[in-house]
Amino acid sequence: RITSVINTVVPQKYSTPAPDNVQATHVLAGSGQMTARVRGLDFLVSPASFFQTNPTQTETLYKLVEDLCNADAESVIYDLYCGTGTIGLSIARNTQAKLVVGF
């Protein structure tokens, strides 16, 4: 389902938009954002956000990370270089970890 149509202008030397290299963003239709659901969590995604583009594989990857953590009620999980923290938030929601800290 299409929720927005956006034209993002990025200088030629960059291949993808990022918050620090977008020259202009034009919302042609819709809100200019979308909500993405990952492992039971909703994320508001804007044009310059870094976000996984394949939702099926994202679910598979994050579930694998949760399983590999093998977190119990005494586990403290550090999500290093987490950006928006989608993996850490997924671990916090879907495991028994005592604490999840993002950096």
Short mmCIF file of N, CA, C and O in Angstrom, two decimals:
data_model
loop_
_atom_site.label_atom_id
_atom_site.label_comp_id
_atom_site.label_asym_id
_atom_site.label_seq_id
_atom_site.Cartn_x
_atom_site.Cartn_y
_atom_site.Cartn_z
N ARG A 1 0.84 -1.18 0.00
CA ARG A 1 0.00 0.00 0.00
C ARG A 1 0.88 1.24 0.00
O ARG A 1 1.79 1.37 0.82
N ILE A 2 0.63 2.14 -0.88
CA ILE A 2 1.39 3.39 -0.95
C ILE A 2 0.76 4.40 0.00
O ILE A 2 -0.44 4.67 -0.07
N THR A 3 1.57 4.95 0.91
CA THR A 3 1.06 5.93 1.87
C THR A 3 1.59 7.33 1.61
O THR A 3 1.00 8.30 2.09
N SER A 4 2.70 7.45 0.90
CA SER A 4 3.28 8.76 0.60
C SER A 4 4.08 8.68 -0.69
O SER A 4 4.58 7.61 -1.06
N VAL A 5 4.21 9.83 -1.35
CA VAL A 5 5.10 9.96 -2.50
C VAL A 5 6.02 11.13 -2.17
O VAL A 5 5.55 12.24 -1.88
N ILE A 6 7.34 10.87 -2.18
CA ILE A 6 8.31 11.86 -1.73
C ILE A 6 9.43 11.96 -2.76
O ILE A 6 9.91 10.95 -3.27
N ASN A 7 9.86 13.17 -3.04
CA ASN A 7 11.02 13.42 -3.90
C ASN A 7 12.12 13.97 -3.00
O ASN A 7 11.97 15.06 -2.44
N THR A 8 13.21 13.22 -2.85
CA THR A 8 14.34 13.64 -2.03
C THR A 8 15.50 13.98 -2.93
O THR A 8 15.90 13.17 -3.77
N VAL A 9 16.07 15.19 -2.75
CA VAL A 9 17.19 15.64 -3.56
C VAL A 9 18.47 15.47 -2.75
O VAL A 9 18.58 15.99 -1.63
N VAL A 10 19.42 14.71 -3.33
CA VAL A 10 20.70 14.42 -2.68
C VAL A 10 21.81 14.83 -3.64
O VAL A 10 21.71 14.56 -4.84
N PRO A 11 22.88 15.47 -3.13
CA PRO A 11 24.00 15.81 -4.02
C PRO A 11 24.52 14.58 -4.74
O PRO A 11 24.49 13.47 -4.20
N GLN A 12 25.02 14.76 -5.94
CA GLN A 12 25.46 13.65 -6.78
C GLN A 12 26.51 12.77 -6.12
O GLN A 12 26.56 11.57 -6.36
N LYS A 13 27.37 13.33 -5.27
CA LYS A 13 28.45 12.53 -4.68
C LYS A 13 27.95 11.49 -3.67
O LYS A 13 28.68 10.62 -3.27
N TYR A 14 26.68 11.59 -3.23
CA TYR A 14 26.11 10.62 -2.31
C TYR A 14 25.17 9.68 -3.07
O TYR A 14 24.46 10.10 -3.96
N SER A 15 25.16 8.42 -2.68
CA SER A 15 24.30 7.48 -3.38
C SER A 15 22.94 7.33 -2.70
O SER A 15 21.97 6.93 -3.34
N THR A 16 22.86 7.61 -1.42
CA THR A 16 21.60 7.46 -0.69
C THR A 16 21.38 8.65 0.23
O THR A 16 22.34 9.26 0.71
N PRO A 17 20.12 8.97 0.53
CA PRO A 17 19.86 10.07 1.44
C PRO A 17 20.19 9.70 2.88
O PRO A 17 20.00 8.56 3.30
N ALA A 18 20.72 10.63 3.60
CA ALA A 18 20.98 10.51 5.03
C ALA A 18 20.69 11.88 5.64
O ALA A 18 20.72 12.88 4.93
N PRO A 19 20.44 11.94 6.95
CA PRO A 19 20.05 13.22 7.54
C PRO A 19 21.01 14.38 7.25
O PRO A 19 20.57 15.51 7.13
N ASP A 20 22.29 14.10 7.07
CA ASP A 20 23.26 15.19 6.88
C ASP A 20 23.57 15.50 5.41
O ASP A 20 24.37 16.37 5.12
N ASN A 21 22.94 14.81 4.45
CA ASN A 21 23.25 15.09 3.05
C ASN A 21 22.03 15.37 2.17
O ASN A 21 22.15 15.46 0.96
N VAL A 22 20.86 15.51 2.75
CA VAL A 22 19.66 15.79 1.97
C VAL A 22 19.57 17.29 1.70
O VAL A 22 19.61 18.10 2.61
N GLN A 23 19.51 17.66 0.42
CA GLN A 23 19.36 19.07 0.06
C GLN A 23 17.92 19.54 0.19
O GLN A 23 17.67 20.65 0.62
N ALA A 24 16.99 18.69 -0.22
CA ALA A 24 15.58 19.06 -0.15
C ALA A 24 14.72 17.81 -0.16
O ALA A 24 15.08 16.80 -0.75
N THR A 25 13.58 17.89 0.51
CA THR A 25 12.59 16.82 0.50
C THR A 25 11.25 17.45 0.16
O THR A 25 10.83 18.40 0.81
N HIS A 26 10.61 16.90 -0.86
CA HIS A 26 9.31 17.41 -1.30
C HIS A 26 8.27 16.30 -1.12
O HIS A 26 8.38 15.25 -1.76
N VAL A 27 7.30 16.53 -0.25
CA VAL A 27 6.21 15.58 -0.08
C VAL A 27 5.18 15.87 -1.15
O VAL A 27 4.55 16.94 -1.15
N LEU A 28 5.03 14.96 -2.09
CA LEU A 28 4.11 15.14 -3.21
C LEU A 28 2.70 14.64 -2.88
O LEU A 28 1.72 15.13 -3.42
N ALA A 29 2.62 13.65 -2.00
CA ALA A 29 1.33 13.12 -1.57
C ALA A 29 1.51 12.39 -0.24
O ALA A 29 2.57 11.83 0.03
N GLY A 30 0.50 12.41 0.60
CA GLY A 30 0.56 11.71 1.88
C GLY A 30 1.27 12.51 2.95
O GLY A 30 1.52 13.70 2.82
N SER A 31 1.63 11.82 4.02
CA SER A 31 2.22 12.47 5.20
C SER A 31 3.72 12.65 5.09
O SER A 31 4.31 13.41 5.86
N GLY A 32 4.38 11.93 4.19
CA GLY A 32 5.83 12.01 4.09
C GLY A 32 6.54 11.07 5.04
O GLY A 32 7.76 11.06 5.13
N GLN A 33 5.78 10.25 5.75
CA GLN A 33 6.35 9.26 6.67
C GLN A 33 5.56 7.97 6.52
O GLN A 33 4.47 7.96 5.97
N MET A 34 6.15 6.90 7.03
CA MET A 34 5.42 5.63 7.06
C MET A 34 5.69 4.95 8.38
O MET A 34 6.70 5.22 9.04
N THR A 35 4.78 4.09 8.78
CA THR A 35 4.98 3.30 9.98
C THR A 35 5.40 1.90 9.56
O THR A 35 4.75 1.28 8.72
N ALA A 36 6.50 1.44 10.13
CA ALA A 36 6.99 0.09 9.85
C ALA A 36 6.91 -0.73 11.13
O ALA A 36 7.33 -0.26 12.19
N ARG A 37 6.38 -1.92 11.05
CA ARG A 37 6.26 -2.82 12.21
C ARG A 37 7.35 -3.87 12.12
O ARG A 37 7.47 -4.55 11.11
N VAL A 38 8.14 -3.98 13.19
CA VAL A 38 9.22 -4.97 13.27
C VAL A 38 9.14 -5.64 14.64
O VAL A 38 9.23 -4.97 15.67
N ARG A 39 8.96 -6.95 14.65
CA ARG A 39 8.95 -7.77 15.87
C ARG A 39 8.02 -7.20 16.93
O ARG A 39 8.33 -7.15 18.11
N GLY A 40 6.85 -6.71 16.50
CA GLY A 40 5.85 -6.21 17.43
C GLY A 40 6.00 -4.76 17.83
O GLY A 40 5.27 -4.27 18.68
N LEU A 41 6.95 -4.05 17.22
CA LEU A 41 7.19 -2.64 17.53
C LEU A 41 6.91 -1.79 16.30
O LEU A 41 7.23 -2.20 15.18
N ASP A 42 6.34 -0.62 16.50
CA ASP A 42 6.07 0.30 15.39
C ASP A 42 7.11 1.41 15.37
O ASP A 42 7.41 2.00 16.41
N PHE A 43 7.65 1.70 14.17
CA PHE A 43 8.64 2.75 13.99
C PHE A 43 8.13 3.71 12.92
O PHE A 43 7.67 3.29 11.87
N LEU A 44 8.25 5.01 13.21
CA LEU A 44 7.89 6.04 12.25
C LEU A 44 9.13 6.33 11.42
O LEU A 44 10.16 6.75 11.95
N VAL A 45 9.05 6.09 10.11
CA VAL A 45 10.20 6.18 9.22
C VAL A 45 10.02 7.36 8.27
O VAL A 45 8.98 7.48 7.62
N SER A 46 11.03 8.21 8.22
CA SER A 46 11.00 9.37 7.32
C SER A 46 11.98 9.12 6.16
O SER A 46 12.75 8.17 6.19
N PRO A 47 11.97 9.96 5.13
CA PRO A 47 12.79 9.70 3.94
C PRO A 47 14.29 9.56 4.21
O PRO A 47 14.96 8.76 3.57
N ALA A 48 14.84 10.32 5.14
CA ALA A 48 16.28 10.27 5.38
C ALA A 48 16.67 9.25 6.46
O ALA A 48 17.84 9.12 6.80
N SER A 49 15.71 8.53 6.99
CA SER A 49 16.00 7.54 8.03
C SER A 49 16.72 6.35 7.44
O SER A 49 16.45 5.94 6.31
N PHE A 50 17.62 5.77 8.23
CA PHE A 50 18.19 4.48 7.84
C PHE A 50 17.26 3.42 8.40
O PHE A 50 17.00 3.38 9.59
N PHE A 51 16.73 2.60 7.53
CA PHE A 51 15.82 1.54 7.98
C PHE A 51 15.92 0.39 7.00
O PHE A 51 16.09 0.59 5.80
N GLN A 52 15.83 -0.82 7.52
CA GLN A 52 15.91 -2.00 6.67
C GLN A 52 14.78 -1.98 5.66
O GLN A 52 13.64 -1.70 6.00
N THR A 53 15.08 -2.29 4.42
CA THR A 53 14.08 -2.17 3.36
C THR A 53 13.35 -3.47 3.04
O THR A 53 12.39 -3.46 2.28
N ASN A 54 13.79 -4.58 3.61
CA ASN A 54 13.14 -5.86 3.35
C ASN A 54 12.51 -6.35 4.66
O ASN A 54 13.19 -6.96 5.49
N PRO A 55 11.22 -6.09 4.87
CA PRO A 55 10.61 -6.42 6.16
C PRO A 55 10.65 -7.90 6.53
O PRO A 55 10.82 -8.24 7.70
N THR A 56 10.53 -8.78 5.55
CA THR A 56 10.57 -10.22 5.84
C THR A 56 11.93 -10.62 6.38
O THR A 56 12.04 -11.33 7.39
N GLN A 57 12.98 -10.19 5.72
CA GLN A 57 14.34 -10.53 6.17
C GLN A 57 14.69 -9.82 7.47
O GLN A 57 15.45 -10.35 8.29
N THR A 58 14.16 -8.62 7.68
CA THR A 58 14.40 -7.91 8.94
C THR A 58 13.84 -8.72 10.10
O THR A 58 14.51 -8.91 11.12
N GLU A 59 12.61 -9.22 9.95
CA GLU A 59 12.01 -10.08 10.98
C GLU A 59 12.89 -11.30 11.25
O GLU A 59 13.15 -11.66 12.40
N THR A 60 13.35 -11.94 10.18
CA THR A 60 14.19 -13.14 10.31
C THR A 60 15.51 -12.80 11.01
O THR A 60 15.94 -13.51 11.93
N LEU A 61 16.16 -11.73 10.59
CA LEU A 61 17.43 -11.32 11.18
C LEU A 61 17.29 -10.98 12.66
O LEU A 61 18.06 -11.45 13.50
N TYR A 62 16.30 -10.17 13.01
CA TYR A 62 16.14 -9.75 14.40
C TYR A 62 15.78 -10.94 15.29
O TYR A 62 16.25 -11.02 16.43
N LYS A 63 14.97 -11.87 14.79
CA LYS A 63 14.65 -13.08 15.56
C LYS A 63 15.91 -13.90 15.79
O LYS A 63 16.14 -14.42 16.89
N LEU A 64 16.77 -14.00 14.78
CA LEU A 64 18.03 -14.72 14.92
C LEU A 64 18.91 -14.06 15.98
O LEU A 64 19.49 -14.74 16.84
N VAL A 65 19.00 -12.75 15.96
CA VAL A 65 19.79 -12.02 16.96
C VAL A 65 19.23 -12.27 18.37
O VAL A 65 19.98 -12.53 19.31
N GLU A 66 17.91 -12.21 18.51
CA GLU A 66 17.28 -12.50 19.80
C GLU A 66 17.66 -13.90 20.29
O GLU A 66 18.02 -14.10 21.46
N ASP A 67 17.58 -14.88 19.40
CA ASP A 67 17.90 -16.26 19.77
C ASP A 67 19.37 -16.41 20.15
O ASP A 67 19.71 -17.09 21.11
N LEU A 68 20.26 -15.77 19.39
CA LEU A 68 21.69 -15.86 19.68
C LEU A 68 22.07 -15.19 20.99
O LEU A 68 23.03 -15.59 21.64
N CYS A 69 21.31 -14.18 21.40
CA CYS A 69 21.58 -13.51 22.68
C CYS A 69 21.33 -14.46 23.85
O CYS A 69 21.98 -14.34 24.88
N ASN A 70 20.39 -15.37 23.67
CA ASN A 70 20.07 -16.33 24.72
C ASN A 70 19.88 -15.61 26.06
O ASN A 70 20.40 -16.04 27.10
N ALA A 71 19.16 -14.49 26.04
CA ALA A 71 19.03 -13.63 27.22
C ALA A 71 18.10 -14.24 28.26
O ALA A 71 17.04 -14.76 27.94
N ASP A 72 18.53 -14.17 29.51
CA ASP A 72 17.68 -14.58 30.62
C ASP A 72 17.46 -13.36 31.54
O ASP A 72 17.88 -12.25 31.22
N ALA A 73 16.85 -13.57 32.68
CA ALA A 73 16.47 -12.47 33.58
C ALA A 73 17.68 -11.75 34.19
O ALA A 73 17.53 -10.69 34.79
N GLU A 74 18.88 -12.31 34.04
CA GLU A 74 20.09 -11.66 34.56
C GLU A 74 20.93 -11.01 33.46
O GLU A 74 21.94 -10.39 33.73
N SER A 75 20.51 -11.15 32.22
CA SER A 75 21.29 -10.66 31.08
C SER A 75 21.20 -9.14 30.93
O SER A 75 20.13 -8.56 31.05
N VAL A 76 22.36 -8.54 30.66
CA VAL A 76 22.44 -7.14 30.27
C VAL A 76 22.99 -7.13 28.84
O VAL A 76 24.06 -7.67 28.58
N ILE A 77 22.24 -6.56 27.92
CA ILE A 77 22.60 -6.55 26.51
C ILE A 77 23.02 -5.14 26.11
O ILE A 77 22.31 -4.18 26.41
N TYR A 78 24.18 -5.02 25.46
CA TYR A 78 24.65 -3.74 24.95
C TYR A 78 24.49 -3.74 23.43
O TYR A 78 25.04 -4.59 22.74
N ASP A 79 23.72 -2.79 22.92
CA ASP A 79 23.50 -2.64 21.49
C ASP A 79 24.41 -1.50 21.02
O ASP A 79 24.05 -0.33 21.10
N LEU A 80 25.61 -1.87 20.54
CA LEU A 80 26.61 -0.87 20.16
C LEU A 80 26.33 -0.33 18.76
O LEU A 80 25.92 -1.08 17.87
N TYR A 81 26.56 0.94 18.57
CA TYR A 81 26.35 1.61 17.28
C TYR A 81 24.92 1.38 16.79
O TYR A 81 24.69 1.04 15.64
N CYS A 82 23.96 1.57 17.67
CA CYS A 82 22.58 1.13 17.42
C CYS A 82 21.74 2.06 16.55
O CYS A 82 20.68 1.64 16.10
N GLY A 83 22.17 3.26 16.31
CA GLY A 83 21.31 4.16 15.53
C GLY A 83 20.00 4.38 16.24
O GLY A 83 19.97 4.80 17.40
N THR A 84 18.89 4.06 15.59
CA THR A 84 17.58 4.23 16.23
C THR A 84 17.29 3.13 17.24
O THR A 84 16.31 3.22 17.98
N GLY A 85 18.08 2.09 17.26
CA GLY A 85 17.95 1.06 18.29
C GLY A 85 16.93 -0.02 18.00
O GLY A 85 16.45 -0.67 18.92
N THR A 86 16.64 -0.26 16.74
CA THR A 86 15.60 -1.24 16.43
C THR A 86 15.95 -2.65 16.91
O THR A 86 15.07 -3.37 17.39
N ILE A 87 17.21 -3.04 16.82
CA ILE A 87 17.59 -4.39 17.27
C ILE A 87 17.51 -4.47 18.79
O ILE A 87 16.94 -5.40 19.35
N GLY A 88 18.07 -3.48 19.48
CA GLY A 88 18.01 -3.47 20.94
C GLY A 88 16.59 -3.43 21.47
O GLY A 88 16.24 -4.13 22.43
N LEU A 89 15.73 -2.62 20.84
CA LEU A 89 14.34 -2.55 21.27
C LEU A 89 13.63 -3.88 21.03
O LEU A 89 12.81 -4.31 21.85
N SER A 90 13.97 -4.54 19.94
CA SER A 90 13.41 -5.86 19.66
C SER A 90 13.82 -6.87 20.73
O SER A 90 13.00 -7.65 21.22
N ILE A 91 15.09 -6.83 21.11
CA ILE A 91 15.58 -7.73 22.16
C ILE A 91 14.87 -7.43 23.47
O ILE A 91 14.45 -8.34 24.20
N ALA A 92 14.73 -6.14 23.80
CA ALA A 92 14.08 -5.75 25.06
C ALA A 92 12.62 -6.23 25.10
O ALA A 92 12.14 -6.67 26.15
N ARG A 93 11.96 -6.17 23.97
CA ARG A 93 10.54 -6.55 23.94
C ARG A 93 10.33 -8.06 23.92
O ARG A 93 9.38 -8.57 24.50
N ASN A 94 11.21 -8.79 23.26
CA ASN A 94 10.94 -10.19 22.95
C ASN A 94 11.82 -11.20 23.70
O ASN A 94 11.79 -12.38 23.37
N THR A 95 12.61 -10.76 24.66
CA THR A 95 13.41 -11.69 25.46
C THR A 95 13.20 -11.37 26.94
O THR A 95 12.51 -10.44 27.30
N GLN A 96 13.86 -12.15 27.79
CA GLN A 96 13.77 -11.95 29.23
C GLN A 96 14.91 -11.08 29.76
O GLN A 96 15.12 -11.01 30.97
N ALA A 97 15.66 -10.41 28.89
CA ALA A 97 16.82 -9.63 29.31
C ALA A 97 16.46 -8.65 30.44
O ALA A 97 15.41 -8.00 30.40
N LYS A 98 17.34 -8.57 31.41
CA LYS A 98 17.18 -7.66 32.55
C LYS A 98 17.25 -6.21 32.11
O LYS A 98 16.52 -5.34 32.56
N LEU A 99 18.19 -5.94 31.17
CA LEU A 99 18.43 -4.57 30.73
C LEU A 99 19.03 -4.59 29.32
O LEU A 99 19.86 -5.43 29.02
N VAL A 100 18.59 -3.66 28.48
CA VAL A 100 19.18 -3.47 27.16
C VAL A 100 19.61 -2.01 27.08
O VAL A 100 18.81 -1.11 27.35
N VAL A 101 20.88 -1.79 26.74
CA VAL A 101 21.45 -0.44 26.68
C VAL A 101 21.95 -0.18 25.27
O VAL A 101 22.70 -0.97 24.72
N GLY A 102 21.53 0.94 24.67
CA GLY A 102 21.97 1.29 23.33
C GLY A 102 23.00 2.41 23.36
O GLY A 102 22.91 3.31 24.18
N PHE A 103 23.99 2.31 22.49
CA PHE A 103 25.03 3.33 22.37
C PHE A 103 25.12 3.78 20.93
O PHE A 103 25.12 3.00 20.03
#
